[in-house]
C-alpha cells in the first residue's frame, strides 16, 4: 500500500537526493566505513593491498617533524602530486614538476623546498580539512592518455562509474572547459559526457544547460567516440568495488598514458548529475540490482 | 515490512491521539481561539512619598478608568495614616488622599492594566461636521494653555486647513511634527510652541489641539503614561479629536496618527495637572511598572497545559517563544530542505537568525544582517588568500564582526541613524558563522551561488521569524502541548520521505522531458 502511494508521488525514473540517501547511501554504505573512501591515505592503502591499479604512493607525512626526512626520499622523482588526505573540492592539491635546471615548478613558478615544506605543514595543521589535523599524501603524477587531448588539451579528465553491489550501472566522462578552469566538475562548468556502457562509446556532452555533440570550446567531436581500454576500465571499477565494504559507490578513474586506467577517488555519496549527462534516470537501474 | 507496519501504526497513534485529546480539551473548556493568545498585562504601582507634613495635607490625582482601549482591574493599596476617597469629575476619576500624620508617609496604589491597540480609518473625503451641542463647545473654545482664539493660532490654523477633515488633520500633524522636540518638563502652552518652535509632548499636544479647535474640529488633550517595564516619573500628554461620534487619538510626539499602541495608559482627559497637593508638602511619586503575560482567565483552561509557566512562573516572552516554537521552526526548515530543496547556510542557523530578529523591524533587521555578513565575508576571502590556520581565522572573523557592529553602532548614535544603532544588538556568533559559510561558498563555488544561498537563508529566517512572532502559536502550544507529538510524527514521515525535491524537478528537467 505504501509503495503504490510512493510511486504515485514520485513517478519519474530520476533518482532524487532524498531517495539516494535513504534507499542507497544509508542502506548500502555503513557509516563506519565511509572513511575508507573519504580518507585518501586509507583508500590508497586498501587499493595497494589489493593490487588495484592506482597512482603510486610515494609517501605519507603524518607529522610536521617528518616532512624533511620524507622529502629526502622524494627528491629523485621528476613529477609528484601533493594532496591533503581529507581535503574537499580539490583544495590544497599541489602538482610539482622538475624543470631543466632541476628546480620544482608549479603553475609556472619555482617552488623552493622551504615553500613546499610550508605547504605540507599547512595540510597537516588542517588548513584544507576544516581545522582537524590531516595527513599529506604524495603520489605519482598522472599523465593523461592522448585520447583526452583529442577532446580537450588541458586538465585531467576522469571517468565516473556508479556501482551498486559491485555492478556498474551508469557512467560518464568529465572534461574541463575554458570556463571551468581546468576542473572537470559539472557544477564548476565542466562537461559531463554520457557513456554507452555496452559499446564503450561517448554520448552527448552536457554543460549544465545544453547538450553538445562536439566540445563547445574547440569543436572537437565527442558523440560516438570510442573510449580506449573501456573493458579494462570497467573491470577495474568492479575489482575496486569488491575491495570496499561499501555497496553503493561512485568510482573515479583516469587513464594514464603509460599505466592505463588508474583509480583516482572513491565516493560514498556520488552526485546525481550523471543522470543529466546520460539523459536517463538511475532509479530503475538501481532498483533492478537491489532486488 | 514488519518494521514499516509498526512504524505506521505507532505514528498514526501519535498523530491522532493528541489531536483527539486537544479536541476533547477544547470541548471541555469554554474558550474562544482568541482566549489562548497570551495577554500583555502591566502591573502599575503608583508610589507616593510625603515628608515635611503640615498639619493636614491633601494629595489629588487621577485613577485610570476602564474603557474601550484599556481595562483596569485588581486595585489594591497599602500604606497607613491615609484616608482615600474617589470622586468622578469632568476630567476623570479623581482620587484624594487625606493625610493626617506628622511622620513621613509611604503609600502605594496598585492596579493592573490590559491595553488594546486602536486604530481609526478616517474616510478620505471626510466633510467637516457642524457641532451645535453644548457639551462639545468646550472642546472648540479657548483654554488658558490652549489658546485657540489667539491671532497667531487662528492664522496658522487657517493656513493648514484643507478641504476635508482627514487632509486637515494630516497637515496639522505634519506641521506640529516638524517642530523640534525637546524633553523639557516645563509646561509649554500652544502659543509659546509657535513662538519657540520647539516643544515637548505637552506643548505639541496643546498646539495640535488648539489648531484643530480653531478649524472647527472638537479636540482635547489626554493625560496618562506610556507603560514600559521600568520605574518612571514621566507622564505623557496626547490629543484626541471628536469625529463621527468617537474620540480619535493622535500622538504627534511619537508619530501615532489616528492610532494608539496598547501600552498607552489614559489617566484623565483635559488640560489639568496629574497631581495636586497641599502647598509646602514635600511630595514625590513614581510609577513602578511591571510587564507580564498571562491567560485571560487563569482558571479557564483546565487539564494538562503549560499555562502555569506564564501565569505563575512569569517566564519572559523571549524565552517562552524560543522554548515553545523552535520545534515548529525546525519543522519548517526540514520541509524547505528536504521537500522544497532550498539550501541555506547551516541547518538550524536560519531559525537562530529568525529568533534574533523577533524584536526588531524585519526589513531593517535583515538588511543590517546582510550588510554585516557581506562585509565580513569579503574580509574572510582576503584571509583565505593569506592561508591562515582555521582557529585564528575564526577568531579574526569574530573580532571583525564585533568591530563592524561597534562601528555601525557608534555611527548610528552619532548620526542618529536607527539601523546603525540597531546593529549593535545583532547576535555576534550567529553572524560570524553565517559569514564564514558565505565566504566558503564564495570560495568554492561563485558569487551567484553564494548570494543565492544568502537569499535562501534570508527567506527561511524571515519565515521562522514570523513563526516566532506569533503569540497565537505560543498560545496554541501553551494550551495544547500534546501537539508536539503529531509534530514529531510529521518529522518522522519527512525523515522517510524519498520523493524528488521540488528543486530537483527543475534541475533534471532536461532529462525529465
PDB file of C-alpha atoms in Angstrom, chain B residues 28-230:
ATOM      1  CA  UNK B  28     -14.489  20.660  27.814  1.00  0.00           C
ATOM      2  CA  UNK B  29     -13.297  24.200  28.314  1.00  0.00           C
ATOM      3  CA  UNK B  30     -15.371  27.050  27.232  1.00  0.00           C
ATOM      4  CA  UNK B  31     -12.930  29.317  25.432  1.00  0.00           C
ATOM      5  CA  UNK B  32     -12.559  31.150  22.171  1.00  0.00           C
ATOM      6  CA  UNK B  33      -9.467  30.873  19.989  1.00  0.00           C
ATOM      7  CA  UNK B  34      -8.603  34.468  20.915  1.00  0.00           C
ATOM      8  CA  UNK B  35      -8.526  33.450  24.595  1.00  0.00           C
ATOM      9  CA  UNK B  36      -5.395  31.356  24.126  1.00  0.00           C
ATOM     10  CA  UNK B  37      -3.297  34.301  22.999  1.00  0.00           C
ATOM     11  CA  UNK B  38      -1.074  35.332  25.922  1.00  0.00           C
ATOM     12  CA  UNK B  39      -2.124  38.732  27.104  1.00  0.00           C
ATOM     13  CA  UNK B  40       0.245  41.582  27.835  1.00  0.00           C
ATOM     14  CA  UNK B  41      -0.580  42.863  31.287  1.00  0.00           C
ATOM     15  CA  UNK B  42       1.063  45.692  33.176  1.00  0.00           C
ATOM     16  CA  UNK B  43       1.025  46.000  36.924  1.00  0.00           C
ATOM     17  CA  UNK B  44       1.260  49.686  37.743  1.00  0.00           C
ATOM     18  CA  UNK B  45       2.296  50.678  41.255  1.00  0.00           C
ATOM     19  CA  UNK B  46       1.982  54.348  41.977  1.00  0.00           C
ATOM     20  CA  UNK B  47       4.333  55.024  44.841  1.00  0.00           C
ATOM     21  CA  UNK B  48       3.817  58.211  46.850  1.00  0.00           C
ATOM     22  CA  UNK B  49       6.281  59.698  49.280  1.00  0.00           C
ATOM     23  CA  UNK B  50       5.408  62.572  51.589  1.00  0.00           C
ATOM     24  CA  UNK B  51       7.530  64.310  54.158  1.00  0.00           C
ATOM     25  CA  UNK B  52       7.672  67.703  55.969  1.00  0.00           C
ATOM     26  CA  UNK B  53       3.975  67.247  56.511  1.00  0.00           C
ATOM     27  CA  UNK B  54       1.957  70.291  57.543  1.00  0.00           C
ATOM     28  CA  UNK B  55      -0.804  69.544  59.985  1.00  0.00           C
ATOM     29  CA  UNK B  56      -3.135  68.297  57.345  1.00  0.00           C
ATOM     30  CA  UNK B  57      -2.233  67.508  53.803  1.00  0.00           C
ATOM     31  CA  UNK B  58      -4.193  66.589  50.701  1.00  0.00           C
ATOM     32  CA  UNK B  59      -2.880  64.995  47.524  1.00  0.00           C
ATOM     33  CA  UNK B  60      -5.096  64.616  44.492  1.00  0.00           C
ATOM     34  CA  UNK B  61      -4.513  62.637  41.355  1.00  0.00           C
ATOM     35  CA  UNK B  62      -6.411  60.625  38.760  1.00  0.00           C
ATOM     36  CA  UNK B  63      -7.129  56.913  38.599  1.00  0.00           C
ATOM     37  CA  UNK B  64      -7.499  55.262  35.205  1.00  0.00           C
ATOM     38  CA  UNK B  65     -10.943  54.126  34.118  1.00  0.00           C
ATOM     39  CA  UNK B  66     -11.768  51.103  32.020  1.00  0.00           C
ATOM     40  CA  UNK B  67     -12.842  51.979  28.508  1.00  0.00           C
ATOM     41  CA  UNK B  68     -12.710  50.558  25.004  1.00  0.00           C
ATOM     42  CA  UNK B  69      -8.954  50.613  24.830  1.00  0.00           C
ATOM     43  CA  UNK B  70      -7.934  49.820  28.381  1.00  0.00           C
ATOM     44  CA  UNK B  71      -9.159  47.514  31.091  1.00  0.00           C
ATOM     45  CA  UNK B  72      -8.233  48.355  34.684  1.00  0.00           C
ATOM     46  CA  UNK B  73      -8.632  45.768  37.421  1.00  0.00           C
ATOM     47  CA  UNK B  74      -7.355  44.426  40.751  1.00  0.00           C
ATOM     48  CA  UNK B  75      -6.991  47.720  42.595  1.00  0.00           C
ATOM     49  CA  UNK B  76      -5.022  47.336  45.814  1.00  0.00           C
ATOM     50  CA  UNK B  77      -3.242  49.768  48.087  1.00  0.00           C
ATOM     51  CA  UNK B  78      -1.061  49.724  51.118  1.00  0.00           C
ATOM     52  CA  UNK B  79       0.185  52.389  53.484  1.00  0.00           C
ATOM     53  CA  UNK B  80      -1.437  53.891  56.542  1.00  0.00           C
ATOM     54  CA  UNK B  81      -2.463  57.175  58.119  1.00  0.00           C
ATOM     55  CA  UNK B  82      -4.312  58.000  54.950  1.00  0.00           C
ATOM     56  CA  UNK B  83      -7.957  58.390  54.119  1.00  0.00           C
ATOM     57  CA  UNK B  84      -8.776  57.674  50.489  1.00  0.00           C
ATOM     58  CA  UNK B  85     -11.809  58.946  48.653  1.00  0.00           C
ATOM     59  CA  UNK B  86     -12.585  58.836  44.974  1.00  0.00           C
ATOM     60  CA  UNK B  87     -14.807  61.195  43.091  1.00  0.00           C
ATOM     61  CA  UNK B  88     -15.740  61.466  39.443  1.00  0.00           C
ATOM     62  CA  UNK B  89     -15.318  64.841  37.808  1.00  0.00           C
ATOM     63  CA  UNK B  90     -15.312  66.102  34.234  1.00  0.00           C
ATOM     64  CA  UNK B  91     -11.657  65.060  33.748  1.00  0.00           C
ATOM     65  CA  UNK B  92     -11.851  61.516  35.103  1.00  0.00           C
ATOM     66  CA  UNK B  93     -11.909  59.687  38.415  1.00  0.00           C
ATOM     67  CA  UNK B  94     -10.164  61.764  40.976  1.00  0.00           C
ATOM     68  CA  UNK B  95      -8.512  60.105  43.928  1.00  0.00           C
ATOM     69  CA  UNK B  96      -7.985  62.173  47.021  1.00  0.00           C
ATOM     70  CA  UNK B  97      -5.606  61.222  49.788  1.00  0.00           C
ATOM     71  CA  UNK B  98      -6.115  62.935  53.107  1.00  0.00           C
ATOM     72  CA  UNK B  99      -3.076  62.615  55.307  1.00  0.00           C
ATOM     73  CA  UNK B 100      -3.217  63.343  58.998  1.00  0.00           C
ATOM     74  CA  UNK B 101       0.143  62.394  60.385  1.00  0.00           C
ATOM     75  CA  UNK B 102       3.361  64.132  61.213  1.00  0.00           C
ATOM     76  CA  UNK B 103       5.522  61.196  60.255  1.00  0.00           C
ATOM     77  CA  UNK B 104       6.760  60.617  56.759  1.00  0.00           C
ATOM     78  CA  UNK B 105       4.324  58.652  54.676  1.00  0.00           C
ATOM     79  CA  UNK B 106       4.918  55.983  52.083  1.00  0.00           C
ATOM     80  CA  UNK B 107       1.904  54.864  50.164  1.00  0.00           C
ATOM     81  CA  UNK B 108       1.385  52.566  47.175  1.00  0.00           C
ATOM     82  CA  UNK B 109      -1.615  52.297  44.941  1.00  0.00           C
ATOM     83  CA  UNK B 110      -1.545  49.372  42.548  1.00  0.00           C
ATOM     84  CA  UNK B 111      -3.698  48.182  39.660  1.00  0.00           C
ATOM     85  CA  UNK B 112      -3.445  46.011  36.574  1.00  0.00           C
ATOM     86  CA  UNK B 113      -3.837  47.348  33.061  1.00  0.00           C
ATOM     87  CA  UNK B 114      -4.546  45.486  29.889  1.00  0.00           C
ATOM     88  CA  UNK B 115      -4.449  47.770  26.901  1.00  0.00           C
ATOM     89  CA  UNK B 116      -5.651  47.353  23.365  1.00  0.00           C
ATOM     90  CA  UNK B 117      -4.129  48.772  20.222  1.00  0.00           C
ATOM     91  CA  UNK B 118      -6.614  51.038  18.474  1.00  0.00           C
ATOM     92  CA  UNK B 119      -6.594  52.475  15.019  1.00  0.00           C
ATOM     93  CA  UNK B 120      -9.166  54.573  13.197  1.00  0.00           C
ATOM     94  CA  UNK B 121      -9.544  54.892   9.454  1.00  0.00           C
ATOM     95  CA  UNK B 122     -10.944  58.266   8.525  1.00  0.00           C
ATOM     96  CA  UNK B 123     -12.603  58.442   5.103  1.00  0.00           C
ATOM     97  CA  UNK B 124     -10.577  60.383   2.544  1.00  0.00           C
ATOM     98  CA  UNK B 125     -13.262  62.934   1.750  1.00  0.00           C
ATOM     99  CA  UNK B 126     -14.463  63.292   5.347  1.00  0.00           C
ATOM    100  CA  UNK B 127     -16.544  66.505   5.482  1.00  0.00           C
ATOM    101  CA  UNK B 128     -16.369  68.939   8.388  1.00  0.00           C
ATOM    102  CA  UNK B 129     -19.143  68.353  10.908  1.00  0.00           C
ATOM    103  CA  UNK B 130     -21.381  71.015  12.410  1.00  0.00           C
ATOM    104  CA  UNK B 131     -21.293  70.913  16.206  1.00  0.00           C
ATOM    105  CA  UNK B 132     -24.079  72.743  17.930  1.00  0.00           C
ATOM    106  CA  UNK B 133     -24.358  70.633  21.104  1.00  0.00           C
ATOM    107  CA  UNK B 134     -23.404  72.429  24.275  1.00  0.00           C
ATOM    108  CA  UNK B 135     -21.261  69.531  25.547  1.00  0.00           C
ATOM    109  CA  UNK B 136     -18.888  69.860  22.643  1.00  0.00           C
ATOM    110  CA  UNK B 137     -18.485  73.631  22.848  1.00  0.00           C
ATOM    111  CA  UNK B 138     -15.762  73.344  25.497  1.00  0.00           C
ATOM    112  CA  UNK B 139     -13.685  71.295  23.051  1.00  0.00           C
ATOM    113  CA  UNK B 140     -13.858  74.071  20.477  1.00  0.00           C
ATOM    114  CA  UNK B 141     -13.128  77.062  22.654  1.00  0.00           C
ATOM    115  CA  UNK B 142     -10.002  78.619  24.064  1.00  0.00           C
ATOM    116  CA  UNK B 143      -8.310  77.418  27.268  1.00  0.00           C
ATOM    117  CA  UNK B 144      -5.529  79.094  29.272  1.00  0.00           C
ATOM    118  CA  UNK B 145      -2.843  76.957  27.674  1.00  0.00           C
ATOM    119  CA  UNK B 146      -4.720  76.008  24.514  1.00  0.00           C
ATOM    120  CA  UNK B 147      -5.251  79.485  23.155  1.00  0.00           C
ATOM    121  CA  UNK B 148      -7.480  78.651  20.212  1.00  0.00           C
ATOM    122  CA  UNK B 149      -8.649  82.211  19.612  1.00  0.00           C
ATOM    123  CA  UNK B 150      -5.154  83.708  19.708  1.00  0.00           C
ATOM    124  CA  UNK B 151      -4.476  85.513  16.455  1.00  0.00           C
ATOM    125  CA  UNK B 152      -1.302  83.518  15.707  1.00  0.00           C
ATOM    126  CA  UNK B 153      -3.066  80.191  16.246  1.00  0.00           C
ATOM    127  CA  UNK B 154      -6.004  81.315  14.129  1.00  0.00           C
ATOM    128  CA  UNK B 155      -3.857  82.342  11.195  1.00  0.00           C
ATOM    129  CA  UNK B 156      -1.773  79.148  11.389  1.00  0.00           C
ATOM    130  CA  UNK B 157      -4.969  77.076  11.570  1.00  0.00           C
ATOM    131  CA  UNK B 158      -6.343  78.826   8.517  1.00  0.00           C
ATOM    132  CA  UNK B 159      -3.126  78.209   6.648  1.00  0.00           C
ATOM    133  CA  UNK B 160      -3.184  74.487   7.490  1.00  0.00           C
ATOM    134  CA  UNK B 161      -6.870  73.901   6.877  1.00  0.00           C
ATOM    135  CA  UNK B 162      -7.694  71.708   3.877  1.00  0.00           C
ATOM    136  CA  UNK B 163     -10.890  70.634   2.108  1.00  0.00           C
ATOM    137  CA  UNK B 164     -11.527  67.547   4.252  1.00  0.00           C
ATOM    138  CA  UNK B 165     -11.064  66.674   7.913  1.00  0.00           C
ATOM    139  CA  UNK B 166      -8.530  63.961   7.103  1.00  0.00           C
ATOM    140  CA  UNK B 167      -6.411  66.275   4.932  1.00  0.00           C
ATOM    141  CA  UNK B 168      -6.574  68.992   7.588  1.00  0.00           C
ATOM    142  CA  UNK B 169      -5.520  66.592  10.344  1.00  0.00           C
ATOM    143  CA  UNK B 170      -2.645  65.400   8.185  1.00  0.00           C
ATOM    144  CA  UNK B 171      -1.379  68.902   7.575  1.00  0.00           C
ATOM    145  CA  UNK B 172      -1.733  69.818  11.273  1.00  0.00           C
ATOM    146  CA  UNK B 173       0.061  66.622  12.245  1.00  0.00           C
ATOM    147  CA  UNK B 174       2.895  67.148   9.761  1.00  0.00           C
ATOM    148  CA  UNK B 175       3.335  70.749  10.866  1.00  0.00           C
ATOM    149  CA  UNK B 176       3.442  70.004  14.588  1.00  0.00           C
ATOM    150  CA  UNK B 177       5.719  67.035  13.927  1.00  0.00           C
ATOM    151  CA  UNK B 178       8.180  69.309  12.136  1.00  0.00           C
ATOM    152  CA  UNK B 179       8.637  71.364  15.292  1.00  0.00           C
ATOM    153  CA  UNK B 180      11.827  70.446  17.106  1.00  0.00           C
ATOM    154  CA  UNK B 181      11.320  68.080  20.020  1.00  0.00           C
ATOM    155  CA  UNK B 182      12.710  68.782  23.425  1.00  0.00           C
ATOM    156  CA  UNK B 183      12.496  66.883  26.660  1.00  0.00           C
ATOM    157  CA  UNK B 184      11.645  69.810  28.866  1.00  0.00           C
ATOM    158  CA  UNK B 185       9.323  69.037  31.723  1.00  0.00           C
ATOM    159  CA  UNK B 186       8.213  72.632  31.871  1.00  0.00           C
ATOM    160  CA  UNK B 187       4.677  73.398  30.874  1.00  0.00           C
ATOM    161  CA  UNK B 188       4.523  74.847  27.370  1.00  0.00           C
ATOM    162  CA  UNK B 189       1.340  76.443  26.038  1.00  0.00           C
ATOM    163  CA  UNK B 190       0.247  76.376  22.414  1.00  0.00           C
ATOM    164  CA  UNK B 191       1.259  79.929  21.550  1.00  0.00           C
ATOM    165  CA  UNK B 192       4.716  79.546  23.106  1.00  0.00           C
ATOM    166  CA  UNK B 193       5.312  76.488  20.966  1.00  0.00           C
ATOM    167  CA  UNK B 194       4.621  78.566  17.861  1.00  0.00           C
ATOM    168  CA  UNK B 195       6.955  81.248  19.134  1.00  0.00           C
ATOM    169  CA  UNK B 196       9.832  78.996  20.321  1.00  0.00           C
ATOM    170  CA  UNK B 197       9.471  76.441  17.543  1.00  0.00           C
ATOM    171  CA  UNK B 198      10.363  73.687  19.981  1.00  0.00           C
ATOM    172  CA  UNK B 199       8.325  71.671  22.420  1.00  0.00           C
ATOM    173  CA  UNK B 200       7.920  68.512  24.454  1.00  0.00           C
ATOM    174  CA  UNK B 201       4.910  66.222  24.312  1.00  0.00           C
ATOM    175  CA  UNK B 202       2.674  68.564  26.292  1.00  0.00           C
ATOM    176  CA  UNK B 203       3.430  71.587  24.107  1.00  0.00           C
ATOM    177  CA  UNK B 204       2.937  69.650  20.892  1.00  0.00           C
ATOM    178  CA  UNK B 205      -0.348  68.164  22.072  1.00  0.00           C
ATOM    179  CA  UNK B 206      -1.650  71.570  23.112  1.00  0.00           C
ATOM    180  CA  UNK B 207      -0.699  73.144  19.798  1.00  0.00           C
ATOM    181  CA  UNK B 208      -2.258  70.284  17.818  1.00  0.00           C
ATOM    182  CA  UNK B 209      -5.420  70.571  19.882  1.00  0.00           C
ATOM    183  CA  UNK B 210      -5.537  74.361  19.555  1.00  0.00           C
ATOM    184  CA  UNK B 211      -5.160  74.163  15.767  1.00  0.00           C
ATOM    185  CA  UNK B 212      -7.929  71.555  15.446  1.00  0.00           C
ATOM    186  CA  UNK B 213     -10.274  73.595  17.620  1.00  0.00           C
ATOM    187  CA  UNK B 214      -9.611  76.704  15.571  1.00  0.00           C
ATOM    188  CA  UNK B 215     -10.539  74.709  12.450  1.00  0.00           C
ATOM    189  CA  UNK B 216     -13.827  73.588  13.963  1.00  0.00           C
ATOM    190  CA  UNK B 217     -12.766  70.076  14.912  1.00  0.00           C
ATOM    191  CA  UNK B 218     -13.587  69.335  18.581  1.00  0.00           C
ATOM    192  CA  UNK B 219     -10.379  68.345  20.308  1.00  0.00           C
ATOM    193  CA  UNK B 220      -8.934  67.746  23.760  1.00  0.00           C
ATOM    194  CA  UNK B 221      -5.705  66.692  25.387  1.00  0.00           C
ATOM    195  CA  UNK B 222      -5.423  63.396  27.240  1.00  0.00           C
ATOM    196  CA  UNK B 223      -3.022  62.696  30.070  1.00  0.00           C
ATOM    197  CA  UNK B 224      -1.527  59.426  31.141  1.00  0.00           C
ATOM    198  CA  UNK B 225       1.667  57.489  30.887  1.00  0.00           C
ATOM    199  CA  UNK B 226       3.337  55.079  28.499  1.00  0.00           C
ATOM    200  CA  UNK B 227       3.594  51.612  30.021  1.00  0.00           C
ATOM    201  CA  UNK B 228       7.088  50.155  29.905  1.00  0.00           C
ATOM    202  CA  UNK B 229       8.897  47.686  32.099  1.00  0.00           C
ATOM    203  CA  UNK B 230      10.541  50.482  34.131  1.00  0.00           C
TER     204      UNK B 230
END
